Short mmCIF file of C-alpha atoms and ligand atoms in Angstrom, two decimals:
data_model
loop_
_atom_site.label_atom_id
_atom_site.label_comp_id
_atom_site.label_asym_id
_atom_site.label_seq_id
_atom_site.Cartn_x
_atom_site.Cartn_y
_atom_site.Cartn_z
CA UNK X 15 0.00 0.00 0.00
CA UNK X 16 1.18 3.34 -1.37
CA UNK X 17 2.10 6.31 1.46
CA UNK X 18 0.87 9.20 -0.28
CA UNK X 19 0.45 13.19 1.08
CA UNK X 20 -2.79 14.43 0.99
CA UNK X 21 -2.26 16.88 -1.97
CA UNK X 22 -1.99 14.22 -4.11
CA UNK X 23 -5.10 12.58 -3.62
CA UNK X 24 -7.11 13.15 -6.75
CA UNK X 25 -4.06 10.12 -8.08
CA UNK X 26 -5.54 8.15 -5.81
CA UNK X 27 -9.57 8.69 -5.64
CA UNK X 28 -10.83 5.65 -4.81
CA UNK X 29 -7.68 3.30 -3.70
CA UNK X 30 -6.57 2.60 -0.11
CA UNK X 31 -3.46 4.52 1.33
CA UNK X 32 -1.22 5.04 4.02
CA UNK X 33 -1.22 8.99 5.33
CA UNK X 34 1.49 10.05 8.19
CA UNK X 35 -0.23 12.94 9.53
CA UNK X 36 -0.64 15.28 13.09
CA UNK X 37 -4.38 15.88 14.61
CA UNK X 38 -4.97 19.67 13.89
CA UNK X 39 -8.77 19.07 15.57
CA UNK X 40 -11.76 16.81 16.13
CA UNK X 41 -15.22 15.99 16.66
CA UNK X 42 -17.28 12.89 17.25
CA UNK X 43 -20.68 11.72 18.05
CA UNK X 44 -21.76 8.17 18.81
CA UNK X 45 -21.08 6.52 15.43
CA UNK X 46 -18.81 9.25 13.67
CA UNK X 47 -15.92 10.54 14.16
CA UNK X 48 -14.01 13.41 12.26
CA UNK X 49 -10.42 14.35 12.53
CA UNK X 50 -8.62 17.51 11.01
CA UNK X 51 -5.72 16.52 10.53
CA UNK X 52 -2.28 18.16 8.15
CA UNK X 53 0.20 16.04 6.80
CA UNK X 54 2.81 18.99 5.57
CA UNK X 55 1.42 18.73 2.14
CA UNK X 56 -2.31 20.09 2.73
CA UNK X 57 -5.05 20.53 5.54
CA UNK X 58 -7.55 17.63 5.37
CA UNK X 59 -10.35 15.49 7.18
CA UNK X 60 -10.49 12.16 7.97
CA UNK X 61 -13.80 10.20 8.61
CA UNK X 62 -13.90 7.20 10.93
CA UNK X 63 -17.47 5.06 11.35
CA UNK X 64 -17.78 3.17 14.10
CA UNK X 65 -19.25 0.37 12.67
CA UNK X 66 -16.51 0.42 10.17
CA UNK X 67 -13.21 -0.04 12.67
CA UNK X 68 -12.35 -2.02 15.27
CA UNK X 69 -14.34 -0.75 18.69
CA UNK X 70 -10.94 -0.55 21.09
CA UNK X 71 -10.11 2.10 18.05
CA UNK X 72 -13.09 3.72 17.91
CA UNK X 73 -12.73 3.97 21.83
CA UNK X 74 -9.55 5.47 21.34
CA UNK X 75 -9.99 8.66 19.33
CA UNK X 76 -11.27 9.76 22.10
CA UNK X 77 -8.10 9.99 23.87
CA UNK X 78 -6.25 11.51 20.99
CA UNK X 79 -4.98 15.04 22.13
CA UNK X 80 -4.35 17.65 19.82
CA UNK X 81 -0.86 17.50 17.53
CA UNK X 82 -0.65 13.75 18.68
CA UNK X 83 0.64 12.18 15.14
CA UNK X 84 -0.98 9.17 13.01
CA UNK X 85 -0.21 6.73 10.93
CA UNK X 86 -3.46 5.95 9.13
CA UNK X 87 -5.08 3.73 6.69
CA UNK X 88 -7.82 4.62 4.57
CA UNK X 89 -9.39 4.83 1.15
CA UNK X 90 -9.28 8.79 -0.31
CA UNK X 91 -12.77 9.88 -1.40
CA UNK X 92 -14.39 12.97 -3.25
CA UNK X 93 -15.67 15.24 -0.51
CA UNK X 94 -17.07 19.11 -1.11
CA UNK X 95 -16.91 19.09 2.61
CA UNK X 96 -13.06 20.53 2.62
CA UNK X 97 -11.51 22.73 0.25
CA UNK X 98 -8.93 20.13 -1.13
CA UNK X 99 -11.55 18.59 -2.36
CA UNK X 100 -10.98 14.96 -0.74
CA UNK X 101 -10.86 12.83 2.59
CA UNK X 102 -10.24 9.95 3.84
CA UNK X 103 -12.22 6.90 5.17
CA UNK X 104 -9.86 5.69 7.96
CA UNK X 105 -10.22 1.43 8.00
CA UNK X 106 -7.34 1.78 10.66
CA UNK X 107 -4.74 4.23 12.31
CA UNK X 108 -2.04 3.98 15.34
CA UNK X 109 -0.78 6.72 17.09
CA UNK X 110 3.26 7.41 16.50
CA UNK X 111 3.61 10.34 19.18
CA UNK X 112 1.19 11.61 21.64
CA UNK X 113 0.27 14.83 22.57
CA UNK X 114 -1.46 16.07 25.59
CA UNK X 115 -2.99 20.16 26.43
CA UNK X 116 -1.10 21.47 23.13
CA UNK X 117 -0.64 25.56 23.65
CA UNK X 118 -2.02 26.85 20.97
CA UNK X 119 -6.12 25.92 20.97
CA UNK X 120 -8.22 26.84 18.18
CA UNK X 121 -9.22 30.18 19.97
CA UNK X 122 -7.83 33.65 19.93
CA UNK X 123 -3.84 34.38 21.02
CA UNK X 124 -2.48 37.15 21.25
CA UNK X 125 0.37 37.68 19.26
CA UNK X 126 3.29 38.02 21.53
CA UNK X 127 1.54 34.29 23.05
CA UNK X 128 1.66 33.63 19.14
CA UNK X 129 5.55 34.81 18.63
CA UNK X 130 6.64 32.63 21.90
CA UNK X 131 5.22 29.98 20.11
CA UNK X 132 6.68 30.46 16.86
CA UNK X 133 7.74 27.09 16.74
CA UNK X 134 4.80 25.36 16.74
CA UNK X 135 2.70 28.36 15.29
CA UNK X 136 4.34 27.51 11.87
CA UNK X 137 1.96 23.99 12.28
CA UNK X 138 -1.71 26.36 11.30
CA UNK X 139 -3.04 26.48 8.04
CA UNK X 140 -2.59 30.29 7.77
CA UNK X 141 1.28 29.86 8.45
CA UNK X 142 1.45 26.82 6.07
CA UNK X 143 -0.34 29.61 3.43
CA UNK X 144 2.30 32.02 4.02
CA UNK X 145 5.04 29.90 3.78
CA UNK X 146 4.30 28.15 0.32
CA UNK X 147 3.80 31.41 -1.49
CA UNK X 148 7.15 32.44 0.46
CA UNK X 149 8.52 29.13 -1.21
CA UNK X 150 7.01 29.77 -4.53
CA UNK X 151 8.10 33.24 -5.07
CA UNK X 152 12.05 31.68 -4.23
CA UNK X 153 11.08 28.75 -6.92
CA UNK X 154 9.96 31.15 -9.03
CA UNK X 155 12.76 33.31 -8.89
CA UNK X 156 15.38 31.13 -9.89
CA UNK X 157 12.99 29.62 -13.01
CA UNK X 158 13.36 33.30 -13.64
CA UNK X 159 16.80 34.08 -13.84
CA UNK X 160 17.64 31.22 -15.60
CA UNK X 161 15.26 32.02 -18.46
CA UNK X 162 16.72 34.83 -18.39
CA UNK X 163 20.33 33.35 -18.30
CA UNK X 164 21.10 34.83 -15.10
CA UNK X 165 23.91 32.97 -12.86
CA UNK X 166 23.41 33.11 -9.25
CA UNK X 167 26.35 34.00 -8.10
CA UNK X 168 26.44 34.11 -4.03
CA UNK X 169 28.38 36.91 -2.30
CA UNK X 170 29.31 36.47 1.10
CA UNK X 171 27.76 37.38 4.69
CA UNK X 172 30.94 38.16 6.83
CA UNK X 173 31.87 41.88 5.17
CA UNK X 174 34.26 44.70 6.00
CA UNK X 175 32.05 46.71 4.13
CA UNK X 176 28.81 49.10 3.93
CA UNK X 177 26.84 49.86 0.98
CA UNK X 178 23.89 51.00 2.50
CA UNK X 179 25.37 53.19 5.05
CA UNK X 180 27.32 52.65 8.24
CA UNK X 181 23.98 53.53 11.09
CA UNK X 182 22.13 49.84 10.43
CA UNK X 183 25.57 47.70 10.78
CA UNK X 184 25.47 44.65 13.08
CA UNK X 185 29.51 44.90 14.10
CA UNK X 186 31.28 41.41 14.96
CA UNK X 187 35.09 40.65 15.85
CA UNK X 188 36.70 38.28 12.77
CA UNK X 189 39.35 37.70 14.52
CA UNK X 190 41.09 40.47 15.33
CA UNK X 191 39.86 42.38 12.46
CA UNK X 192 36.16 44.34 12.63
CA UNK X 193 33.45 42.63 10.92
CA UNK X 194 29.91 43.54 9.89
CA UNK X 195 27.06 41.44 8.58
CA UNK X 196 26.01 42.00 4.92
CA UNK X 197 23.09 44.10 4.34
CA UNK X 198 23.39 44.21 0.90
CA UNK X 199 25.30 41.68 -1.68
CA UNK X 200 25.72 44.30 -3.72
CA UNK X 201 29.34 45.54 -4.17
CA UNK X 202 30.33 42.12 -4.95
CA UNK X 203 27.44 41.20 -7.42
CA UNK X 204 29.10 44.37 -9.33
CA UNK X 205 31.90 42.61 -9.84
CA UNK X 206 30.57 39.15 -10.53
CA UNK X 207 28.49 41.02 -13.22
CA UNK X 208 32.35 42.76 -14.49
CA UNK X 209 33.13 38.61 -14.51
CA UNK X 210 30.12 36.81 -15.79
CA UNK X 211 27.51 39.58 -17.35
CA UNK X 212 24.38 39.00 -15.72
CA UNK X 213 24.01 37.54 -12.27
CA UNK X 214 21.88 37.51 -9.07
CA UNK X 215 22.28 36.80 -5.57
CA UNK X 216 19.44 35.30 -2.65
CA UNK X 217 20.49 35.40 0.46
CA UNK X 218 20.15 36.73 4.29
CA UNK X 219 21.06 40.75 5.09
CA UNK X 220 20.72 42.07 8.63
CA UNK X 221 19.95 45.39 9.14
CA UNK X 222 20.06 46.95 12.84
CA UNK X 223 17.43 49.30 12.51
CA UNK X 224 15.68 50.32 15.23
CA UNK X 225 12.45 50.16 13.46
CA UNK X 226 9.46 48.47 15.30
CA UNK X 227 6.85 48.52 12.16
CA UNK X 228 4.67 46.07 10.06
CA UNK X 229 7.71 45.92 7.23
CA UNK X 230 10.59 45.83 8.80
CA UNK X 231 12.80 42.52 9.89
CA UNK X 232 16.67 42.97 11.30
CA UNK X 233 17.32 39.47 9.33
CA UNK X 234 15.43 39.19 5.61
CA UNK X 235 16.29 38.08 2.32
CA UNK X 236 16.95 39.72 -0.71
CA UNK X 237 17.47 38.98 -4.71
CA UNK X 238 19.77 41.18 -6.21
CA UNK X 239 19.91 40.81 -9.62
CA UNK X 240 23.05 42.99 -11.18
CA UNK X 241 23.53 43.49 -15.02
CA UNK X 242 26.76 44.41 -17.20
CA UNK X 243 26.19 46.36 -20.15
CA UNK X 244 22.61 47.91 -18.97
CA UNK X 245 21.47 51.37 -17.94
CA UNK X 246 18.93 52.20 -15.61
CA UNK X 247 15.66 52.20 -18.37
CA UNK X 248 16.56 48.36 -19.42
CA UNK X 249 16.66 47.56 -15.57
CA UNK X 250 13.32 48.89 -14.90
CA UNK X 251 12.15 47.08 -17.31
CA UNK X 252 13.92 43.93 -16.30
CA UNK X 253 12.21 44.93 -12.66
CA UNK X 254 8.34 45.06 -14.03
CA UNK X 255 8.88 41.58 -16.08
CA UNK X 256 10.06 39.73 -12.80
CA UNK X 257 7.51 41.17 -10.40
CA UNK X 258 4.79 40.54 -12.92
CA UNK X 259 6.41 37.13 -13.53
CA UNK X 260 6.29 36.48 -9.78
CA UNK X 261 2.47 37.63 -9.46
CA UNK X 262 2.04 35.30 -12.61
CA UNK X 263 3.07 32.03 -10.95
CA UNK X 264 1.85 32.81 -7.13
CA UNK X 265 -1.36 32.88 -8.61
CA UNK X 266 -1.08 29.83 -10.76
CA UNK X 267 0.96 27.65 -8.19
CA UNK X 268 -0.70 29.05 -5.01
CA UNK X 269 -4.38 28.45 -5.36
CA UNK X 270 -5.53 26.69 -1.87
CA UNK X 271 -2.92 29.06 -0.08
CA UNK X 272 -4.35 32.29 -1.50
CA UNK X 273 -7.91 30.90 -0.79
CA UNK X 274 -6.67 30.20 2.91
CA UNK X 275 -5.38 33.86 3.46
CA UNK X 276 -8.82 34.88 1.66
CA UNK X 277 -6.40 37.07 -0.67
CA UNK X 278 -8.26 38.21 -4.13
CA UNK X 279 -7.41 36.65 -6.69
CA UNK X 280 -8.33 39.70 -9.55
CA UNK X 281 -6.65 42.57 -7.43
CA UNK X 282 -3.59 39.87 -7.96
CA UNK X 283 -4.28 39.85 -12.26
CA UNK X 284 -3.76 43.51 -12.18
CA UNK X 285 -0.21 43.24 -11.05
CA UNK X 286 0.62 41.39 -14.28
CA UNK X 287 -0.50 43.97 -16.71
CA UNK X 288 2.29 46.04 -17.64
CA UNK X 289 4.00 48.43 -17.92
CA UNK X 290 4.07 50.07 -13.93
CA UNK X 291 3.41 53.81 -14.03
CA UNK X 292 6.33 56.42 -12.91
CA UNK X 293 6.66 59.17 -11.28
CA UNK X 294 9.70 61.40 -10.50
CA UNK X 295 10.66 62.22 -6.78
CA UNK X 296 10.24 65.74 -7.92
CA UNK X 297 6.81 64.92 -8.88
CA UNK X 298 5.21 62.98 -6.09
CA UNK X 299 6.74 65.55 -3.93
CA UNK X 300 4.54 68.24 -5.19
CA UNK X 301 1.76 65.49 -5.34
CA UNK X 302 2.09 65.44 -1.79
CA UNK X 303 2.24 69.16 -1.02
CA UNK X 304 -1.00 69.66 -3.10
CA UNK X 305 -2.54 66.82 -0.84
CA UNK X 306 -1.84 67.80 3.05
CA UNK X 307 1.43 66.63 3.71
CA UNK X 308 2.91 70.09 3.68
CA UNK X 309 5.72 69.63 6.13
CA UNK X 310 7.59 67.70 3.14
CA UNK X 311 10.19 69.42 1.62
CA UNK X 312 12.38 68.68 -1.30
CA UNK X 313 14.89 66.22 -0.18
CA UNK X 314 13.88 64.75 2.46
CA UNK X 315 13.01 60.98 2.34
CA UNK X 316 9.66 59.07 2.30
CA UNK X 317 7.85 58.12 5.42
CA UNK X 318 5.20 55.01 4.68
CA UNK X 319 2.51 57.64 4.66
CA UNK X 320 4.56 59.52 1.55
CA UNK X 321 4.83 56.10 0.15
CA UNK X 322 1.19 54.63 0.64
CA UNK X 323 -0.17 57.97 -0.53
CA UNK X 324 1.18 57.75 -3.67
CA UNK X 325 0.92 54.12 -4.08
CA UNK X 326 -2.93 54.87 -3.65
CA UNK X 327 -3.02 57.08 -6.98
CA UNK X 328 -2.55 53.57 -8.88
CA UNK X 329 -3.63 50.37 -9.41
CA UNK X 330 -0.60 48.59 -9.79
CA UNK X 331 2.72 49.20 -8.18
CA UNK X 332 4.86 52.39 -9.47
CA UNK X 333 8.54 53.47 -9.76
CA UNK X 334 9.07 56.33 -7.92
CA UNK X 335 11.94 57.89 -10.09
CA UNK X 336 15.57 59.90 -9.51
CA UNK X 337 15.79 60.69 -5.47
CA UNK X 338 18.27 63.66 -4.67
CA UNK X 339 21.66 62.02 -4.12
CA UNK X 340 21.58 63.37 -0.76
CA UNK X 341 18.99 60.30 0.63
CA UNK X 342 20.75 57.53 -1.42
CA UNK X 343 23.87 55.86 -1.36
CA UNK X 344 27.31 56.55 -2.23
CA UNK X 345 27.52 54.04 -5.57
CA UNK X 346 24.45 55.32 -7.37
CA UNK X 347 25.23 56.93 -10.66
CA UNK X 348 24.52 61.40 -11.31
CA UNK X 349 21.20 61.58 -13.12
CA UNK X 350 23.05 63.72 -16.23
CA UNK X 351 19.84 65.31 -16.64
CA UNK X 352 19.13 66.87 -13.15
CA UNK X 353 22.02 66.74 -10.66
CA UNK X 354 20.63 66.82 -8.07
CA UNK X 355 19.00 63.45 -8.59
CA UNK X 356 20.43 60.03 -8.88
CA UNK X 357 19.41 57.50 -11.81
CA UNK X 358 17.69 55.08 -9.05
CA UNK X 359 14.51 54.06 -8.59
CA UNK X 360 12.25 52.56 -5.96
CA UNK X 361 9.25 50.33 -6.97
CA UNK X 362 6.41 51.13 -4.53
CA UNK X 363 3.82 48.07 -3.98
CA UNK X 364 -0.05 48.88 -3.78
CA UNK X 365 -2.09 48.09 -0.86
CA UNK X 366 0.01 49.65 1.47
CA UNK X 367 2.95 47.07 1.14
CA UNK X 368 5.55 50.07 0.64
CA UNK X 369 9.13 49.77 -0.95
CA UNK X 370 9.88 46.27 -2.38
CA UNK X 371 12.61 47.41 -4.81
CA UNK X 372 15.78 49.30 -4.50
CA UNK X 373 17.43 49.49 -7.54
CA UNK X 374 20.05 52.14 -9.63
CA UNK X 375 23.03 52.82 -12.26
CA UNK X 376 25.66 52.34 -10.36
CA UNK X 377 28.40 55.55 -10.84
CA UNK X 378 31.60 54.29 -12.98
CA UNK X 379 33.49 57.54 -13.09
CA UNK X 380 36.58 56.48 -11.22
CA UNK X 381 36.87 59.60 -9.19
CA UNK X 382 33.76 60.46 -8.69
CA UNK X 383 32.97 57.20 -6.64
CA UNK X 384 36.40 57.73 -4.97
CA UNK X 385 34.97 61.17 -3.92
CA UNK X 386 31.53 60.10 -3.03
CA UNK X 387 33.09 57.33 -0.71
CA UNK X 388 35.39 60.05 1.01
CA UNK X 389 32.22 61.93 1.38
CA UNK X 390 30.09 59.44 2.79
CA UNK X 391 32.62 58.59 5.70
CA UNK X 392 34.27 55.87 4.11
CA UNK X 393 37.30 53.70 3.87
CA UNK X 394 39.24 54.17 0.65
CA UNK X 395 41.28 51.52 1.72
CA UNK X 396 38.22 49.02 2.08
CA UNK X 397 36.88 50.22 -1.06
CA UNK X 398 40.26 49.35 -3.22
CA UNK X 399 38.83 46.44 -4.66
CA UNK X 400 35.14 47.87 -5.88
CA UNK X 401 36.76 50.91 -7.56
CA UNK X 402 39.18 48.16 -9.27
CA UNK X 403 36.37 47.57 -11.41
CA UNK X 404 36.04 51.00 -12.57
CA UNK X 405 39.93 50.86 -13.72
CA UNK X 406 39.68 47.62 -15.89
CA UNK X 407 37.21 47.90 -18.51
CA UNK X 408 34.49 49.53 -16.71
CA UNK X 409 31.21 49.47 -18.65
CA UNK X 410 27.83 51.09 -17.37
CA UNK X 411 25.86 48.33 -14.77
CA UNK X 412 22.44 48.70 -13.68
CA UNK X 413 21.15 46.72 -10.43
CA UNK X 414 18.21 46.25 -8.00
CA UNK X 415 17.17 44.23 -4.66
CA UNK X 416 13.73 42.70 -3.78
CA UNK X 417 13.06 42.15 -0.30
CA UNK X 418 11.61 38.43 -0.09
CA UNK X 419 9.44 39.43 2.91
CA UNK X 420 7.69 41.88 2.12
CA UNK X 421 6.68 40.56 -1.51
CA UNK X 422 5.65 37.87 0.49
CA UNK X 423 3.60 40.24 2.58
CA UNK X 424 2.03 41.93 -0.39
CA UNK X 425 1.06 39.08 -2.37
CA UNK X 426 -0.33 36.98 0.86
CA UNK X 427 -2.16 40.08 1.21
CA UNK X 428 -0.66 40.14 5.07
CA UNK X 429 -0.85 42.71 7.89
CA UNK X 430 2.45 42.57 9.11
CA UNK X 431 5.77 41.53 7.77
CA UNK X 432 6.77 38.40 11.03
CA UNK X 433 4.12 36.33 9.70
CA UNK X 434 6.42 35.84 6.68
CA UNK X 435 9.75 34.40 7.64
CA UNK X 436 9.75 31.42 9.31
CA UNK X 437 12.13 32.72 12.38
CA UNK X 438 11.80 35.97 11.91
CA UNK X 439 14.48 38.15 13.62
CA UNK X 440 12.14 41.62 14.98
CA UNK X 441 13.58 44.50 17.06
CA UNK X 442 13.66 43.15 20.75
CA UNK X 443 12.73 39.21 19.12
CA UNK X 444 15.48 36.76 18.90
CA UNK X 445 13.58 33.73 20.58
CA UNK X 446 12.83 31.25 19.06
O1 LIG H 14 16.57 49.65 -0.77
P1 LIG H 14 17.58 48.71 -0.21
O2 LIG H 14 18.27 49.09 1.04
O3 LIG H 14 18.61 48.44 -1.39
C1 LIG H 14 19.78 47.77 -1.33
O4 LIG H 14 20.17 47.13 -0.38
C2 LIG H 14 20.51 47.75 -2.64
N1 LIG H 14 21.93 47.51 -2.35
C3 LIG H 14 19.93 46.69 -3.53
C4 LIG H 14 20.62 46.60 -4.86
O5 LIG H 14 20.56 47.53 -5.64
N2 LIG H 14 21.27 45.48 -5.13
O6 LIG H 14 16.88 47.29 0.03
C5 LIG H 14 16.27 46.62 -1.02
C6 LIG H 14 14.97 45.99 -0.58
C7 LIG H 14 13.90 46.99 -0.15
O7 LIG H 14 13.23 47.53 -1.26
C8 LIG H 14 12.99 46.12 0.70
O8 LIG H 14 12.16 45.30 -0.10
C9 LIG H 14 13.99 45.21 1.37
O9 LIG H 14 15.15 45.18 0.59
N3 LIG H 14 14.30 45.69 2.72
C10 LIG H 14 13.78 45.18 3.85
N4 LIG H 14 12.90 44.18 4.04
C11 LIG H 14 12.56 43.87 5.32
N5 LIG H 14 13.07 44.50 6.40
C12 LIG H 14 13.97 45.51 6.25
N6 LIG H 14 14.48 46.10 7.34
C13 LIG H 14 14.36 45.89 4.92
N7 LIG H 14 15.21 46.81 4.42
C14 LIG H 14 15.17 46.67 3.08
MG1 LIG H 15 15.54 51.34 -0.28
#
């Protein structure tokens, strides 16, 4: 007999089957019994008739706590009853591990009770939602690049330096030397682009912010896809196709999961149309000014109300355009035609979601990058190596990163960003 997971079933309507599984809930009356149970692959029921099993194990279900696991026997049947569509008629089960006054009961927790509990949070159906479109949007990715003929290419996590500024660094000792923890692969997917043309990176970045909000994480992931041989247009472009692409196979691959987190399905088609709009910084700053938020001037930086105002005069997400060099990093290319500006962009997510991209041109000019990392506060000496590849056959590079988590947010259609890593590492959270 065949041990199948439960998302398979429709191969085996019908035919009897072993099913390792953990006892999410049940219910029983004299003659019936029903178990919720989840094997990993899907949330399911099981049906056991008394008159249909021995009676010690009819007897026994009644003694089965809550997360004890099962092996069980059964024939898989067509049911409209669940939304996978089929169950199974238990002829026999044993139970493998027990489990007695489980913490987390099918009623309300808070969520700091939830987040102590991570652990064995992760077991619900909503969590099991979350995580497959989390898992689908990595899948996804790397179908992507390699359509695309992008390498992945991965740079490493022990740096000695800081491409998104030197306030968010979590400092270690490597040996005697300093140390921080990457926040960005960046600088060294430059030069793996210099080597191999187009590449991208997927990988952890810690950033010690001290930000206690619904998008921010001190550990997330990030694709950073960097490009030889392409300016900042050909990027954005490069930017719309894979977040579209991404939208495209969540909603193909993700069905029961988006139907779990109740997420709509036709806000989701929009996403794919493209192109995104654009606007320039310049722009959505007097956007603003026209619409109440008059203490924003010129230059300074988004806040998420900035951001989710403007996201909320489009349908899909938008580029905001060319930021004043002043609010962006030291490696981000001059915008020749204002500046002031840099040739960056951010891509803005609707609903609220706020920045998922980061992308620019990255500045070539030998000097001028020596300058700007003078300016910034910088190490010449720890920058020898990245403005190497401005001295031997430099050729204009366009990048961008896409934080994992909060895509996942967005397209889960989630309130808060710690439902979507597995661990996730929050301001004043580093148990479990
Ligand atoms: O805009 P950021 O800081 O850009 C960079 O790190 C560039 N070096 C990327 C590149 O060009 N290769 O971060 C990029 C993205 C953000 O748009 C956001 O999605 C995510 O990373 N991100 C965070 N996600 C969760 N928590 C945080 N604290 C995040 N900070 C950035
Ligand atoms: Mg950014």
């Amino acid at each position: 007999m065949e041990t199948i997971t439960m998302i398979h079933a429709a191969r085996f309507l019908d035919q009897e089957v072993v099913v390792n599984a953990w006892v999410t809930n049940k219910r029983s009356s004299g003659k019936i019994a029903f178990l919720q149970l989840r094997d990993g692959s899907a949330y399911f029921q099981a049906v056991i008739l008394k008159n249909q099993v021995a009676p010690e194990l009819f007897e026994q279900v009644k003694h089965i706590g809550q997360e004890s696991s099962l092996k069980l026997r059964g024939t898989v049947q067509a049911s409209d009853r669940s939304a996978l569509g089929y169950e199974l008629l238990v002829s026999d089960f044993e139970i493998i591990g027990h489990s007695e006054d489980y913490p987390i009961t099918p009623k309300e927790h808070g969520t700091d009770f939830l987040m102590d509990h991570r652990h064995l949070w992760l077991r619900s159906s909503r969590q099991h939602a979350i995580m497959q479109i989390r898992n689908e949007i990595i899948r996804a990715t790397y179908q992507f690049m390699a359509e695309n003929e992008f390498i992945k290419v991965d740079p490493p996590i022990l740096t000695g330096s800081a491409p998104e500024g030197t306030t968010e660094l979590f400092h270690t000792k490597y040996f005697e030397e300093d140390a921080y923890l990457s926040q960005s692969g960046q600088l060294y997917m430059e030069a793996a682009a210099m080597a191999f043309g187009k590449v991208f990176s997927f990988g952890p970045t810690f950033r010690a912010e001290k930000s206690k909000t619904r998008r921010h994480l001190i550990e997330f992931w990030m694709m950073e896809p960097e490009m030889a041989f392409v300016e900042h247009e050909e990027s954005l472009q490069v930017q719309e196709k894979y977040v579209a692409y991404l939208v495209r196979n969540v909603i193909e691959h993700c069905q029961l999961a988006l139907k779990t987190l109740e997420r709509d399905i036709e806000q989701l088609e929009k996403y794919t149309q493209l192109p995104y709009p654009r606007i320039s910084y310049t722009d959505a700053i007097s956007l603003l000014k026209k619409n109440g938020f008059e203490d924003i001037e010129w230059g300074d930086d988004f806040g998420s109300p900035h951001e989710t105002f403007i996201a909320n005069q489009y349908e899909k997400p938008v580029f905001i355009l060319n930021y004043p060099k002043g609010i962006k990093p030291f490696y981000m290319k001059i915008n020749p035609e204002d500046p002031r500006t840099v040739l960056c962009a951010d891509l803005i997510a609707p609903e609220g979601y706020g920045e998922i991209i980061g992308g620019s041109e990255r500045e070539v000019d030998y000097e001028t990058l020596a300058e700007n990392i003078e300016k910034f506060g910088l190490d010449l000496d720890t920058y020898a190596w990245y403005l190497d590849l401005r001295k031997y056959g430099t050729v204009p590079h366009s990048g961008f990163g896409i934080g994992l988590e909060r895509t996942v947010a967005w397209l889960s259609g989630i309130e808060h960003i710690r439902e979507t890593a597995p661990f996730p590492r929050l301001l004043n959270r580093i148990y479990p």
